[in-house]
C-alpha atoms as a printed R data frame, in Angstrom:
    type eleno elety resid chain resno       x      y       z
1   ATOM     1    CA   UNK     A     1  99.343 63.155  99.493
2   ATOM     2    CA   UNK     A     2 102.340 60.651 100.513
3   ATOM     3    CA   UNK     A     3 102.619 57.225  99.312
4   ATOM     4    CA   UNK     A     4 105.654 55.555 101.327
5   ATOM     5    CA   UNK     A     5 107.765 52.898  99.998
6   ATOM     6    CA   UNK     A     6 109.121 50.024 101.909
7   ATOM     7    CA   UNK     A     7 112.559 50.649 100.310
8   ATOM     8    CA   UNK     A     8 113.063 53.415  97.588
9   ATOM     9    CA   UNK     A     9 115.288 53.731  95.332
10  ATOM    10    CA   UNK     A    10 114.463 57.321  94.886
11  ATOM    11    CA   UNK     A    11 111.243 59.949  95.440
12  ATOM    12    CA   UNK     A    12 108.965 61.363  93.147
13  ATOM    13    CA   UNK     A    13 107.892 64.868  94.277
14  ATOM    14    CA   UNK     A    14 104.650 65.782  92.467
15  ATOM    15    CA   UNK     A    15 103.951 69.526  91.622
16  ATOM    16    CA   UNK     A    16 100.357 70.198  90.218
17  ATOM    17    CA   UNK     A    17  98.636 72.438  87.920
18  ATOM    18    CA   UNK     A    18  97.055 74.996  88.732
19  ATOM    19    CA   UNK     A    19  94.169 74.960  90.942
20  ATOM    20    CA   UNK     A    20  96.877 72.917  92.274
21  ATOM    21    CA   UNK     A    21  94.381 70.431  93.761
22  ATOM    22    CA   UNK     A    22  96.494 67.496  94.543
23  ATOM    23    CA   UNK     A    23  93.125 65.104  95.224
24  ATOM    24    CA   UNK     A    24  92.855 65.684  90.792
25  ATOM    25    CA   UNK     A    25  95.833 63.682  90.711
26  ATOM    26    CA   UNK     A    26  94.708 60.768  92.937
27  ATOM    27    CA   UNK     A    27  94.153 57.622  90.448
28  ATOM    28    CA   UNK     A    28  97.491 58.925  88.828
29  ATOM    29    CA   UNK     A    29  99.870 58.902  91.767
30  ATOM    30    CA   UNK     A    30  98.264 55.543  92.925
31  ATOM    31    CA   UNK     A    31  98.359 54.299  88.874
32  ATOM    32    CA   UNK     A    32 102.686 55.531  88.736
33  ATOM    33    CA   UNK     A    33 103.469 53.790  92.126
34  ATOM    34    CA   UNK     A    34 102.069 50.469  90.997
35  ATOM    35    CA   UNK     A    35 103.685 50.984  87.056
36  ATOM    36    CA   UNK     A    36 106.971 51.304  89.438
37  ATOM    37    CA   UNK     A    37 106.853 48.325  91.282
38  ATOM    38    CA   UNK     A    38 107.083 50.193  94.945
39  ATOM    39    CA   UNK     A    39 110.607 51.498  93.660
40  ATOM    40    CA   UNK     A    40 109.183 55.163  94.662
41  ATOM    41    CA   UNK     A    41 108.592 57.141  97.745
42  ATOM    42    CA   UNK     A    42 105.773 59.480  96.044
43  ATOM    43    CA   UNK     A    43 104.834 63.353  97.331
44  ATOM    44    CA   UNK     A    44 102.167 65.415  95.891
45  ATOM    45    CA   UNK     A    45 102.340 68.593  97.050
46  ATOM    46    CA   UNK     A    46  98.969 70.735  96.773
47  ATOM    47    CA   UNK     A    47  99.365 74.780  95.883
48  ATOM    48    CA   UNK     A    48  99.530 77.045  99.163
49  ATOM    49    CA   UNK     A    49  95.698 77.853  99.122
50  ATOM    50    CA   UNK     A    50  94.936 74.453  98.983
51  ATOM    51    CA   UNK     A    51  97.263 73.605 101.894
52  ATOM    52    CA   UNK     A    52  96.639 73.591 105.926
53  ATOM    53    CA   UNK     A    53  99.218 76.744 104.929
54  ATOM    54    CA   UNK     A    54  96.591 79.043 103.522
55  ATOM    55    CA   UNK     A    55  94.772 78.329 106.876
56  ATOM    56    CA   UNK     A    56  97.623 80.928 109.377
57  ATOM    57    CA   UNK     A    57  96.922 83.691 106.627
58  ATOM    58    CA   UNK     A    58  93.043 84.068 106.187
59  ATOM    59    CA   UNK     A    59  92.250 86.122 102.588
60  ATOM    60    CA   UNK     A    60  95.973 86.599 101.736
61  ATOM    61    CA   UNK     A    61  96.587 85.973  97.825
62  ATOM    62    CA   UNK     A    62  99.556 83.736  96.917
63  ATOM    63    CA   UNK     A    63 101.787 84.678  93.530
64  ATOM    64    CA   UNK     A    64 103.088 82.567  91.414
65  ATOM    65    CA   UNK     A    65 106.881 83.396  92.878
66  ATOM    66    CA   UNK     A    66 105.287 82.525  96.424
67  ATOM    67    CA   UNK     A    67 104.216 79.050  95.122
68  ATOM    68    CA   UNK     A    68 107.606 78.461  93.909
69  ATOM    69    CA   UNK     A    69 109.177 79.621  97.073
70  ATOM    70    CA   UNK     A    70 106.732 77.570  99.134
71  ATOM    71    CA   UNK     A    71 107.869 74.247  97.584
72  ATOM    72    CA   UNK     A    72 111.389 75.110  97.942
73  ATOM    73    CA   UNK     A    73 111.257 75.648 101.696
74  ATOM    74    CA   UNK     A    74 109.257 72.241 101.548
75  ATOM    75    CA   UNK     A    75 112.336 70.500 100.119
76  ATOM    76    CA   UNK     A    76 114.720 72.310 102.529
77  ATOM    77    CA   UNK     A    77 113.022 71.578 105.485
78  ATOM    78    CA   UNK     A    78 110.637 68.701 105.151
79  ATOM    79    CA   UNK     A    79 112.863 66.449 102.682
80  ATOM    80    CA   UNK     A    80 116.022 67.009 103.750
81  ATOM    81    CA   UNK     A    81 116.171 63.744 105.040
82  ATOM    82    CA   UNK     A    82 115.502 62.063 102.215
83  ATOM    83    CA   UNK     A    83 118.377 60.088 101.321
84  ATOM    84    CA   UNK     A    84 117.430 58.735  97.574
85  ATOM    85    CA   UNK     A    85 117.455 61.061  94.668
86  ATOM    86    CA   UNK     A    86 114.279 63.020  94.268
87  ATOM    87    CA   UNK     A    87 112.417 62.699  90.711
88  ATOM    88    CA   UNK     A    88 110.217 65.788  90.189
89  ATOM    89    CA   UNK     A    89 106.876 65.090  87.955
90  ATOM    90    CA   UNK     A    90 104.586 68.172  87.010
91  ATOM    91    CA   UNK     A    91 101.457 69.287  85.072
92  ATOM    92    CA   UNK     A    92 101.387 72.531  83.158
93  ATOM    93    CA   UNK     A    93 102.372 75.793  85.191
94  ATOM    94    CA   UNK     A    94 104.191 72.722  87.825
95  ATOM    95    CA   UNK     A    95 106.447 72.354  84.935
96  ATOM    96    CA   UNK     A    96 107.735 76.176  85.107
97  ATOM    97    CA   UNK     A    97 107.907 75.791  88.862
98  ATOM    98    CA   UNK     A    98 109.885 72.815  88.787
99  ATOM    99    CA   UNK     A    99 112.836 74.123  86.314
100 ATOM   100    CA   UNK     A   100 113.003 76.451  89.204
101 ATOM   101    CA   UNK     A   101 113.402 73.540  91.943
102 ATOM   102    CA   UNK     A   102 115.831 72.141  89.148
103 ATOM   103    CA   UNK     A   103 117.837 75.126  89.433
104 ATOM   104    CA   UNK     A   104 117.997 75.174  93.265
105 ATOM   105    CA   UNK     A   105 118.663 71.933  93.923
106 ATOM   106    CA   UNK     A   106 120.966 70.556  91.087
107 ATOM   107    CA   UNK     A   107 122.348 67.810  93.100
108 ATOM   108    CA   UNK     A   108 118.945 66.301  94.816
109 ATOM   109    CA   UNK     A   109 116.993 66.424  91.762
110 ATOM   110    CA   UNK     A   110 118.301 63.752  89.054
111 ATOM   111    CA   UNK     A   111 115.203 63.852  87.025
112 ATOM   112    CA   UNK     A   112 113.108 66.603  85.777
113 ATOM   113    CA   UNK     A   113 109.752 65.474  83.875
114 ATOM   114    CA   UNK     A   114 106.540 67.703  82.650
115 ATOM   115    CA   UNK     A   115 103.574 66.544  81.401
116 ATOM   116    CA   UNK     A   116 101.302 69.203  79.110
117 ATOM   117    CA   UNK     A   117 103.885 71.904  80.533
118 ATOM   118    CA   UNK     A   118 102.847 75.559  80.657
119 ATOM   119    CA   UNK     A   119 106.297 76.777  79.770
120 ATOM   120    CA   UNK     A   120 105.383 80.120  78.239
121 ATOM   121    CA   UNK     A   121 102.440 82.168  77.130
122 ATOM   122    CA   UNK     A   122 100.966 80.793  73.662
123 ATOM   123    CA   UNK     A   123 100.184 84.356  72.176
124 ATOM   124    CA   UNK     A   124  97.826 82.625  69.640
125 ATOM   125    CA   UNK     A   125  94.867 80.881  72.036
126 ATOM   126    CA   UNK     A   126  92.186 82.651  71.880
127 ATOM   127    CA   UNK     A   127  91.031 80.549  74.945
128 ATOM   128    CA   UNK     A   128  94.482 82.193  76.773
129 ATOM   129    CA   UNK     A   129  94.024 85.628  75.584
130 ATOM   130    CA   UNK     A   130  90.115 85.374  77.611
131 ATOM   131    CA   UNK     A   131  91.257 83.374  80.543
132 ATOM   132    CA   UNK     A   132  94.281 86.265  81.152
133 ATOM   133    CA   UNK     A   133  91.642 89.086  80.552
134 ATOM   134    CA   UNK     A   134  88.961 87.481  83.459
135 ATOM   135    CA   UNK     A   135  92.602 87.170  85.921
136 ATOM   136    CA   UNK     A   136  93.514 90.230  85.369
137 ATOM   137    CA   UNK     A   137  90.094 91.892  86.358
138 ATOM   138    CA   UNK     A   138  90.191 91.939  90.239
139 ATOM   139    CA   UNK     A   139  86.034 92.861  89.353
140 ATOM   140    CA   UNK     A   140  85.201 89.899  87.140
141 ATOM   141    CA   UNK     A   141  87.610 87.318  88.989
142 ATOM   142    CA   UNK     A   142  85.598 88.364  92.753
143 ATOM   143    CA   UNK     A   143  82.592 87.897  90.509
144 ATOM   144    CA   UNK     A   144  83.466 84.728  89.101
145 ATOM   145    CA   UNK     A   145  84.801 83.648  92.568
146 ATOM   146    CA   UNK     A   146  81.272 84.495  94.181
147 ATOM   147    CA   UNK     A   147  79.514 82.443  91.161
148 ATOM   148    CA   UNK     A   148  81.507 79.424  91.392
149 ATOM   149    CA   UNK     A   149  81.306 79.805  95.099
150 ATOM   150    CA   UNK     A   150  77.339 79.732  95.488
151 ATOM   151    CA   UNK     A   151  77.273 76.542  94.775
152 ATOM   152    CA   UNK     A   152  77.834 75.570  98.161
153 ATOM   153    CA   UNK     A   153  74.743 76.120  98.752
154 ATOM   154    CA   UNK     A   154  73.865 73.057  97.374
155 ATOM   155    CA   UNK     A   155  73.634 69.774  99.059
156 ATOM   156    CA   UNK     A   156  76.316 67.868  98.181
157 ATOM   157    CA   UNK     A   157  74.210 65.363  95.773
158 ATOM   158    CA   UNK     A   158  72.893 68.135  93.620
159 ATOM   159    CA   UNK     A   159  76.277 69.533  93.259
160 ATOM   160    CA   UNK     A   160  78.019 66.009  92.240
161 ATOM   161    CA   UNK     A   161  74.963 66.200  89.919
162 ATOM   162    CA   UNK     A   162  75.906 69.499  88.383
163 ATOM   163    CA   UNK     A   163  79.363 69.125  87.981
164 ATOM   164    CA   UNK     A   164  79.154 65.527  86.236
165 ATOM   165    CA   UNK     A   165  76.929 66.837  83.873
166 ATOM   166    CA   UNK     A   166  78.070 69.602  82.977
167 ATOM   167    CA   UNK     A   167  81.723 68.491  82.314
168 ATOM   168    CA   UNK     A   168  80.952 65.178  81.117
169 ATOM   169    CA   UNK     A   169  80.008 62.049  82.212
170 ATOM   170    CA   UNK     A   170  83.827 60.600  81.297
171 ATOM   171    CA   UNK     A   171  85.193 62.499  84.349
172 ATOM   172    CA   UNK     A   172  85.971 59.753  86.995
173 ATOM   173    CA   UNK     A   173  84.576 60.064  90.924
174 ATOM   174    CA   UNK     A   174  87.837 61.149  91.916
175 ATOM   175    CA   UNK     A   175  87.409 63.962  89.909
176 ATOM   176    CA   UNK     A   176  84.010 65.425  90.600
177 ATOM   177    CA   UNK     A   177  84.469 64.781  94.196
178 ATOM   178    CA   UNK     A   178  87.618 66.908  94.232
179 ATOM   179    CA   UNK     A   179  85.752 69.514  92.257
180 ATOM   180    CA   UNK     A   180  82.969 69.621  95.120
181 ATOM   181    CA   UNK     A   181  84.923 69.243  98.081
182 ATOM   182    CA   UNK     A   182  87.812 72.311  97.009
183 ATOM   183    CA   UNK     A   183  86.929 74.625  94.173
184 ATOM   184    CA   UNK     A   184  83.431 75.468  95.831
185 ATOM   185    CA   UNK     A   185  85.039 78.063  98.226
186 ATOM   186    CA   UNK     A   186  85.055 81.942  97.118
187 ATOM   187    CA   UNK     A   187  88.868 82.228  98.308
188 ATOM   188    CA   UNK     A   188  90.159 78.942  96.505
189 ATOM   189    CA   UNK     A   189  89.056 80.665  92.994
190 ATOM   190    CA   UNK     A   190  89.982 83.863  93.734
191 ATOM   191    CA   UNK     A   191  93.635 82.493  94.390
192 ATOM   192    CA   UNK     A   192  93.427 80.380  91.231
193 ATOM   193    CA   UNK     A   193  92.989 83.410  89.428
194 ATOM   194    CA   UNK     A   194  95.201 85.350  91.083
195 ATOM   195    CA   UNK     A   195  97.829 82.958  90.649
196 ATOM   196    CA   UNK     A   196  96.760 82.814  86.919
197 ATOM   197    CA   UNK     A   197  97.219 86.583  86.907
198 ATOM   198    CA   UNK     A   198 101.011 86.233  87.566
199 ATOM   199    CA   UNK     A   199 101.279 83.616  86.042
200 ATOM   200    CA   UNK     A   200 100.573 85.708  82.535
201 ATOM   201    CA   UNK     A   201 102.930 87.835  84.031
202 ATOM   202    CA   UNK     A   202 106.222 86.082  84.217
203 ATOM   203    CA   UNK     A   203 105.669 83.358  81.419
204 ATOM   204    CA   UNK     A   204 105.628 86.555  79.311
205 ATOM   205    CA   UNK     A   205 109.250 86.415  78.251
206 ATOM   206    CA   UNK     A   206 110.831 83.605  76.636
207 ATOM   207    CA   UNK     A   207 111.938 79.831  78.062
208 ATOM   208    CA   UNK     A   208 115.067 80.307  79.777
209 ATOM   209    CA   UNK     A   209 116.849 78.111  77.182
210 ATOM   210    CA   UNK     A   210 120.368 78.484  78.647
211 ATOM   211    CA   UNK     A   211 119.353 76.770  81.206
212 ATOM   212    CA   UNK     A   212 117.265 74.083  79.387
213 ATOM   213    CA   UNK     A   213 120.502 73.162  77.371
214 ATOM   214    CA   UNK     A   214 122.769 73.004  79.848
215 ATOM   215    CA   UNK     A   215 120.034 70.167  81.936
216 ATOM   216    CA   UNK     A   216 118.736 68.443  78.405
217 ATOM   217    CA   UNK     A   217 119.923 65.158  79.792
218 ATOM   218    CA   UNK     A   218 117.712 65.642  83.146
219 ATOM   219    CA   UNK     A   219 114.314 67.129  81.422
220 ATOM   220    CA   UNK     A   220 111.778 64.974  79.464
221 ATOM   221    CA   UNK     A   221 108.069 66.332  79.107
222 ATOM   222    CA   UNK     A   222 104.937 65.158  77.166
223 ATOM   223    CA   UNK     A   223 102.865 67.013  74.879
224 ATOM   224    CA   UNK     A   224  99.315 66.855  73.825
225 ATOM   225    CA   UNK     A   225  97.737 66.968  70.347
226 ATOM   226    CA   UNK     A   226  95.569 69.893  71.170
227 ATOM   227    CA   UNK     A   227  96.624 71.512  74.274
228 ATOM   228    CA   UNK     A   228  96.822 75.839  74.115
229 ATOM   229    CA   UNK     A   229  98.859 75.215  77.731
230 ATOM   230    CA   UNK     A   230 101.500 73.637  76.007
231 ATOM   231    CA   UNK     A   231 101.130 73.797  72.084
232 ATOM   232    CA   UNK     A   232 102.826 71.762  69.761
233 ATOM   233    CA   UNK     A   233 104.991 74.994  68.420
234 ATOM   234    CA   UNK     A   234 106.583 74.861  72.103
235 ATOM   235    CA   UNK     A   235 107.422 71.340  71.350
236 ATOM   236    CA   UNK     A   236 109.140 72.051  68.089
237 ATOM   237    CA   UNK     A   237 110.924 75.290  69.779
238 ATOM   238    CA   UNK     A   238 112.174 73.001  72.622
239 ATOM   239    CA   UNK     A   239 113.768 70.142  70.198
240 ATOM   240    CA   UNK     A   240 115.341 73.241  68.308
241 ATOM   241    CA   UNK     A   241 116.751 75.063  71.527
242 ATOM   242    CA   UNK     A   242 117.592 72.060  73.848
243 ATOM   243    CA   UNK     A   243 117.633 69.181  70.799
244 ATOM   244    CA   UNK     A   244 118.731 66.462  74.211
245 ATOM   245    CA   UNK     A   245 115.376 66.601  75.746
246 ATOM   246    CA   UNK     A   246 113.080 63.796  75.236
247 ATOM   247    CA   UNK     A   247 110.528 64.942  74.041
248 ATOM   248    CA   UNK     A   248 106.539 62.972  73.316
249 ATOM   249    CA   UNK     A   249 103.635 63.570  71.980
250 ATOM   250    CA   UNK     A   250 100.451 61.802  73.866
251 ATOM   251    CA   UNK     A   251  98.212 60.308  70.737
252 ATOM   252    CA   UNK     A   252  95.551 58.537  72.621
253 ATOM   253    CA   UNK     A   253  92.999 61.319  72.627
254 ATOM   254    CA   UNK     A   254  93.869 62.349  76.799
255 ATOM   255    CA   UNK     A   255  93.477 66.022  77.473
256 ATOM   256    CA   UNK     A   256  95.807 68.539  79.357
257 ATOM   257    CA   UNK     A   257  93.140 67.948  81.960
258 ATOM   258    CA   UNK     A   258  94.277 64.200  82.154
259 ATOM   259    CA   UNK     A   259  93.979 63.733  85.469
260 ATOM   260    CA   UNK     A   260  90.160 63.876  85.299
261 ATOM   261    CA   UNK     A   261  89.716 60.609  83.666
262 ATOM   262    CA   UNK     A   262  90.403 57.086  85.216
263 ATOM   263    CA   UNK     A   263  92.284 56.394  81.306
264 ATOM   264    CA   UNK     A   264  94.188 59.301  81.289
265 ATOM   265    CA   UNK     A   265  95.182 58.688  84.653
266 ATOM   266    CA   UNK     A   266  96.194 55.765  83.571
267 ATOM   267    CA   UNK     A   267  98.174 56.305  80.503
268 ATOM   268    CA   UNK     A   268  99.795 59.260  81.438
269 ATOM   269    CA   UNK     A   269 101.441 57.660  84.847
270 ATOM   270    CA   UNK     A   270 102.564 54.222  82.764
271 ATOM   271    CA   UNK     A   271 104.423 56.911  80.402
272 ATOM   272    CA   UNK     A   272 106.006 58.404  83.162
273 ATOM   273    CA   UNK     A   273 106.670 55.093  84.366
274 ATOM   274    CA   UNK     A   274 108.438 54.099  81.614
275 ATOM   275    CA   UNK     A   275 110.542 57.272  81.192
276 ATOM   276    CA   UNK     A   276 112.219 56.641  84.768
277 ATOM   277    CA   UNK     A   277 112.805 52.858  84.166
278 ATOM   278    CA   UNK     A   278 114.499 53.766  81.190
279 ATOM   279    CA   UNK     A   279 116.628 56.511  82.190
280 ATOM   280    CA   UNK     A   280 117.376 54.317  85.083
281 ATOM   281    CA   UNK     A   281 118.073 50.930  83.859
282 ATOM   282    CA   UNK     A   282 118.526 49.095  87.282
283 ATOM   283    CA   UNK     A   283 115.003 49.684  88.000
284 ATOM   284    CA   UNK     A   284 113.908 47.092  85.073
């Protein structure tokens, strides 16, 4: 998803969650490039299976390390004209993969900022604990894959139908339309869960705080109330380890699933918003 600027002052690269569905994040990217006056060239760059990309490799599985190393060849060869400091903005596991672009590209990134960020595995969700059990399963995530899969056999009516009522009627269109149109295909799912798989894999071990410290200045992220992605233990850890960070907690009653809902939409890309005019003044 692109949304071009007549003249930016910089560009906001947008790395998703996983499924890594950038359509989710529709009413957000259009909601931030409003709340920043057309100051920002934005990017929202969808996860490798749910890319043209996935298309030259029929069936092949992408790891976490592979989506990482796909958005880094994406800033080396498609932005490298980009004149104007980049801005990266991430949900949950985009927030790992974007310390990593951090890392590479020091000079082009000025701004680092992660919203509900899935930094590291919360040992003490329940909800976690299952969801890395059915990944980890190549039996029960084909069989989960196939599940969520027949429902393409559905026109696409019934299945709107479906998904808004079984998820809730405060999802927005953009939503349940992106749920329909990309998550009812047997190898999307079977990629989102084997990119959860590694994912449990590397976010094993510990924050690389070093790091963190050394970049407080350039990292702010945004925590939920109740969010097992990115519990409110990580947010105390983070203020301990890296004290420079800014750091908020989101008190309006949004989920780490934000994106689903015209308000959190909203809310969520006037925050982010307002961290970038602040931390860059001549943009008031």
């Amino acid at each position: 998803m692109e949304i071009q600027a007549e003249d930016p002052k910089f560009h906001v690269l947008f790395i998703p969650g996983n499924p890594g569905v950038v359509p989710f994040y529709k009413d957000f990217l259009e909601s931030l490039y409003e709340f920043l006056d057309g100051n920002a060239s934005i990017t929202g760059m969808s996860t490798l299976v749910s890319s043209l990309f996935s298309d030259w490799e029929p069936g092949r599985l992408f790891s976490l390390q592979e989506q990482i190393d796909h958005k880094v060849g994406f800033i080396r060869q498609d932005m490298e004209g980009v004149k104007v400091p980049i801005i990266l903005v991430a949900h949950s596991i985009g927030s790992y993969i974007s310390l990593d672009i951090l890392r590479k590209f020091s000079e082009k990134v000025v701004y680092c900022i992660g919203l509900y960020p899935f930094l590291t595995l919360n040992k003490q969700s329940t909800k976690q604990s299952l969801i890395g059990k059915l990944a980890a399963s190549s039996v029960l995530s084909a069989t989960a894959s196939f599940l969520i899969a027949s429902l393409r056999l559905l026109p696409v009516w019934a299945a709107r139908r479906l998904v808004s009522n079984s998820l809730g009627a405060s999802w927005s269109d953009t939503a349940v339309q992106a749920t329909c149109t990309h998550l009812r295909q047997y190898h999307t799912m079977r990629n989102v869960l084997y990119m959860a798989m590694t994912e449990f894999r590397e976010l094993a071990a510990e924050p690389d705080w070093d790091f963190m410290r050394e970049n407080q200045s350039r990292l702010a992220f945004l925590f939920g109330i109740d969010d097992h992605w990115g519990p409110l233990q990580l947010f105390e850890e983070i203020s301990k380890q890296a004290p420079g960070t800014s750091l908020s907690i989101e008190r309006e009653g949004h989920t780490h699933a934000f994106c689903c809902t015209v308000a959190g939409s909203v809310w969520v890309a006037q925050h982010v918003a307002t961290l970038i005019k602040n931390r860059f003044t001549h943009l008031q």
